[in-house]
Amino acid sequence: MMGYRKAELFTWVVSFLCLSCLSSGFNPVDNYLIDCGSSTNTSVDSRVFIADNLASNLLSTPQDVLAKSNLTSITLFSDSPLYQTARVFTGSSKYTFSIHQSGRHWIRLYFYPFVYKSYNMSVANFAVSTQDHVLLSNFRVTSAAVVKEFSLNVTSNDLVITFTPSANSIAFLNAIEVVSVPDALISDDAHTISPAGDFQGLLSMALETVWRVNMGGPTVTPNNDTLWRTWIPDQRFLVQPNAATNASNIAAVKYVKGGATQDTAPPTVYGTATEMNSANNPNSNFNVSWEFDVDVGFEYLVRFHFCDIVSASLNELYFNVYIDPWIVVRELDLSTYVNELAAAYYMDYVTVTAVSNKLRISIGPYTIKGTYPNAILNGLEIMKLNNSKGSLSAADAVINSSSKKNVGVMVGTIIGAFIALVLAGILFMLFRKRRRLARQRLSKTWIPISTNGGNSQSMVSKYSNGTTLSAISNIGYRIPFAAVQEATNNFDESWVIGIGGFGKVYKGVLSDGTKVAVKRGNPRSQQGLAEFQTEIEMLSQFRHRHLVSLIGYCDEKNEMILIYEYMENGTLKSHLYGSGLPSMSWKERLEICIGSARGLHYLHTGYAKAVIHRDVKSANILLDENLMAKVADFGLSKTGPEIDQTHVSTAVKGSFGYLDPEYFRRQQLTEKSDVYSFGVVLFEVLCARPVIDPSLPREMVNLAEWAMKWQKRGQLDQIIDSSLVGKIRPDSLRKFGETAEKCLADFGVDRPSMGDVLWNLEYALQLQEAVIDGDPEENSTNLIGELSPQVNNFGDSNTSISATQFEVSAVDDLSGVSMSKVFSQLVKSEGR
Ligand SMILES: *[C@@H]1O[C@H](CO)[C@@H](O)[C@H](O)[C@H]1NC(C)=O
Ligand SMILES: *[C@@H]1O[C@H](CO)[C@@H](O)[C@H](O)[C@H]1NC(C)=O
Ligand SMILES: *[C@@H]1O[C@H](CO)[C@@H](O)[C@H](O)[C@H]1NC(C)=O
Ligand SMILES: *[C@@H]1O[C@H](CO)[C@@H](O)[C@H](O)[C@H]1NC(C)=O
Ligand SMILES: *[C@@H]1O[C@H](CO)[C@@H](O)[C@H](O)[C@H]1NC(C)=O
Ligand SMILES: *[C@@H]1O[C@H](CO)[C@@H](O)[C@H](O)[C@H]1NC(C)=O
Ligand SMILES: *[C@@H]1O[C@H](CO)[C@@H](O)[C@H](O)[C@H]1NC(C)=O
Ligand SMILES: *[C@@H]1O[C@H](CO)[C@@H](O)[C@H](O)[C@H]1NC(C)=O
């Protein structure tokens, strides 16, 4: 009894001592290392791979074939003794590992084929899978040694790995590892690159490490990595080796709060980098690119490792980072994330589904005056994500380039209104479901700006009231005053494109050729400062194709300058009246309304707390070169009602003629105030007149009152823009009028949500489109008519058809592809 106790105590002390001596390293709870086919333990990189017979209790296999190479010198094979022996599987075989701590685990499989008796491993062809995922299928290793690394979150008590030879073939394995991964290594979130946004769900994904690269340095071997990973040099991947050069300062590497840890990557990775070989030319402007082989049909998690070992001081290095043609981080200034030089930092991005078998990663300078062009990358990991079949095998790639077209083709071949009708109904339901899902996803998180990579730094908690400008400036959007002066030809008066309460708006061109709109605030106004801060805060957190994007700002010398993307076609207002621009068609107007409704809907739902714009009007809806609408001017925006209750005395703000009467009366702000203002915009778009026109007879002065009068009488057509007369399909006008009317309901609770408004406008567009395709009285119209009851109440229909059966992936709020396009295709095909 005593002896037992003593032994226990002894074990405890020993493990305690071991823990403290290893305190900097990770101690995996599950740690299975097996040297297959070997009769002895094998020590590799200070880890012991146990002899095969010690693992026999884990394996069930039809036949024990332990293969030993007859070449004695292991150096002939590779530098690892693990390759000297192998286990051959002549039939389906299973390893069952008990998992003591659920979470992500690495599975590393070592293969090196050789010939043993009648078994020629070079021709082995087999599959490897776990309970939930296919890791390899149709797999062969013909010559050199191969290590395949996978990681997956194991939540069951056992991990079962099955080796299945193809018909008339065998499977083999030289060594296997199943090892716990630190929980923090791979989080659930990353960023998407196109459209830029948030990615969630990594925890449930199986990953395969496809490439793990140490930029600008040699191979880093497992014993120089706390997690026994191998990092290979980047030379062979460089597209133009001459464009790049090595940098190294391993001793300088620091791991700081908010940045990466030793486990993310070792100092030998962070301490070397590949940088631009600018050969002391201050005008250098080129990219350093790498190309990696990948399998088509999969998404990849790309982890960038950065550590500024090249700068002499902070805020000296600005560069852009690209994946394929997409810019994923513009003007990356590492010092804004980790406020120290040589501090390790990483960022995670998920690619779009690969359509090419090359993945290109590039870095290039962000050229602003006064900074020396350079760009660096210290390390890179590319991990394949399992596809919708749960597989990581290229043989199972889901190549799905034209799901939308397939729907069209399919419908086209099926003649008969009934089937089209059913399909259309399903599409509507899926659309609703997707929108709901998208909304749910969005309401859980918000989409950070694209410059905030990875999960190192916190953009979180930025929403507190005490946000200061310096906190915001961490985002790295700050542009030097000199650059703004240069862009606007020193605030050339002839470059002024607008004047507002806040100040003047200039057209400008940045040194990289980007056209911008530069809003320069009046430095004296205190109110202006608050709005300036709000606007930066809002715009840097929200990124959406229907919200105007902020390119940068400048607060040097008490300036309050905001720099936005340039919107070629100016305001919606200018296209409606008063500026002599050609009048827009009804379809164009509807599309603009839909676009701006999307932008507002995103503001209201895209973040845990609704953001209320508070100044929705036609002058704040801007149009790009394709007349695509973007909502602008966030100076008055506020987060939802909760925050406002602490500010009961908030002065009523907004623009006369658009102001929600309920807000005016009760001073209580909700998203429904934006809905009201948007309703006024809808009438403005339809009637093409100012919302307040004092020159008109009294009852006509206020557009909202005037239009509501005619709408209630059912005679809205009497007051529409004369250039639209006879061009709007009555159904479309009716839907549009009803939508605007609901927006203008006296009480907020009676008004629809922006999402409903969006839906109704899409529908109004659809009603308009249907007639353009001819046969106004024919079945196409009837189809719409019969669908409408469904349209109005599909709420939570429990259709058993799953979204994947009908990959209508383009029909997604965020993708910006209009539902109407898909739907009109159905209507058209049906008419054939
Ligand atoms: C091999 O390693 C295992 C586990 O570490 C140990 O129990 C066993 O005694 C070792 N065998 C030999 C032959 O060293
Ligand atoms: C070694 O393997 C080869 C087949 O590759 C075989 O021909 C030879 O007899 C083997 N030698 C010994 C010593 O087993
Ligand atoms: C594993 O997955 C479960 C359920 O999806 C999740 O709760 C858990 O956080 C995950 N753990 C890790 C370490 O990924
Ligand atoms: C094993 O297979 C490889 C690939 O087919 C072939 O080149 C090699 O000659 C084979 N070796 C033996 C001993 O059959
Ligand atoms: C950079 O380092 C790698 C690995 O250490 C080496 O192979 C390569 O030649 C170096 N390149 C240059 C330009 O010095
Ligand atoms: C790798 O680790 C070994 C010993 O563990 C050490 O001697 C060597 O310097 C390390 N290599 C690098 C590049 O740090
Ligand atoms: C760098 O690469 C990106 C993406 O391919 C490209 O858009 C950009 O023009 C390149 N920059 C230069 C200077 O070549
Ligand atoms: C990957 O597999 C998981 C199940 O573990 C699944 O939930 C997920 O949707 C799959 N990934 C994709 C992209 O379908």
Coordinates of N, CA and C and ligand atoms in Angstrom, one line a residue, residues 102-104 153-155 183 186 203-204, ligand 3:
S102 N -10.3 15.2 -26.7 CA -10.9 15.5 -28.0 C -10.3 16.9 -28.5
G103 N -10.3 17.0 -29.7 CA -9.8 18.2 -30.3 C -9.0 17.9 -31.6
R104 N -8.3 18.8 -32.1 CA -7.6 18.6 -33.4 C -6.4 17.7 -33.1
N153 N -10.2 17.4 -36.2 CA -10.8 17.6 -34.9 C -11.5 16.3 -34.5
V154 N -11.0 15.5 -33.6 CA -11.5 14.2 -33.2 C -12.4 14.4 -32.0
T155 N -13.7 14.2 -32.1 CA -14.5 14.4 -30.9 C -15.0 13.1 -30.3
D183 N -4.8 23.4 -29.0 CA -6.1 24.0 -29.4 C -6.0 25.3 -30.1
I186 N -5.2 26.2 -34.6 CA -6.1 26.5 -35.7 C -7.4 26.9 -35.1
L203 N -13.1 24.6 -37.5 CA -12.9 23.5 -36.5 C -13.4 22.2 -36.9
S204 N -14.5 22.2 -37.7 CA -15.1 20.9 -38.1 C -14.4 20.4 -39.4
Ligands
LIG3 C1 -13.7 20.3 -32.1 O1 -15.1 20.4 -32.6 C2 -16.0 20.6 -31.6 C3 -17.4 20.5 -32.2 O2 -17.4 21.0 -33.5 C4 -15.8 22.0 -31.0 O3 -16.7 22.3 -30.0 C5 -14.4 22.1 -30.5 O4 -14.1 23.4 -30.1 C6 -13.4 21.6 -31.5 N1 -12.1 21.6 -30.9 C7 -11.0 22.0 -31.6 C8 -9.7 22.0 -30.7 O5 -10.9 22.2 -32.7

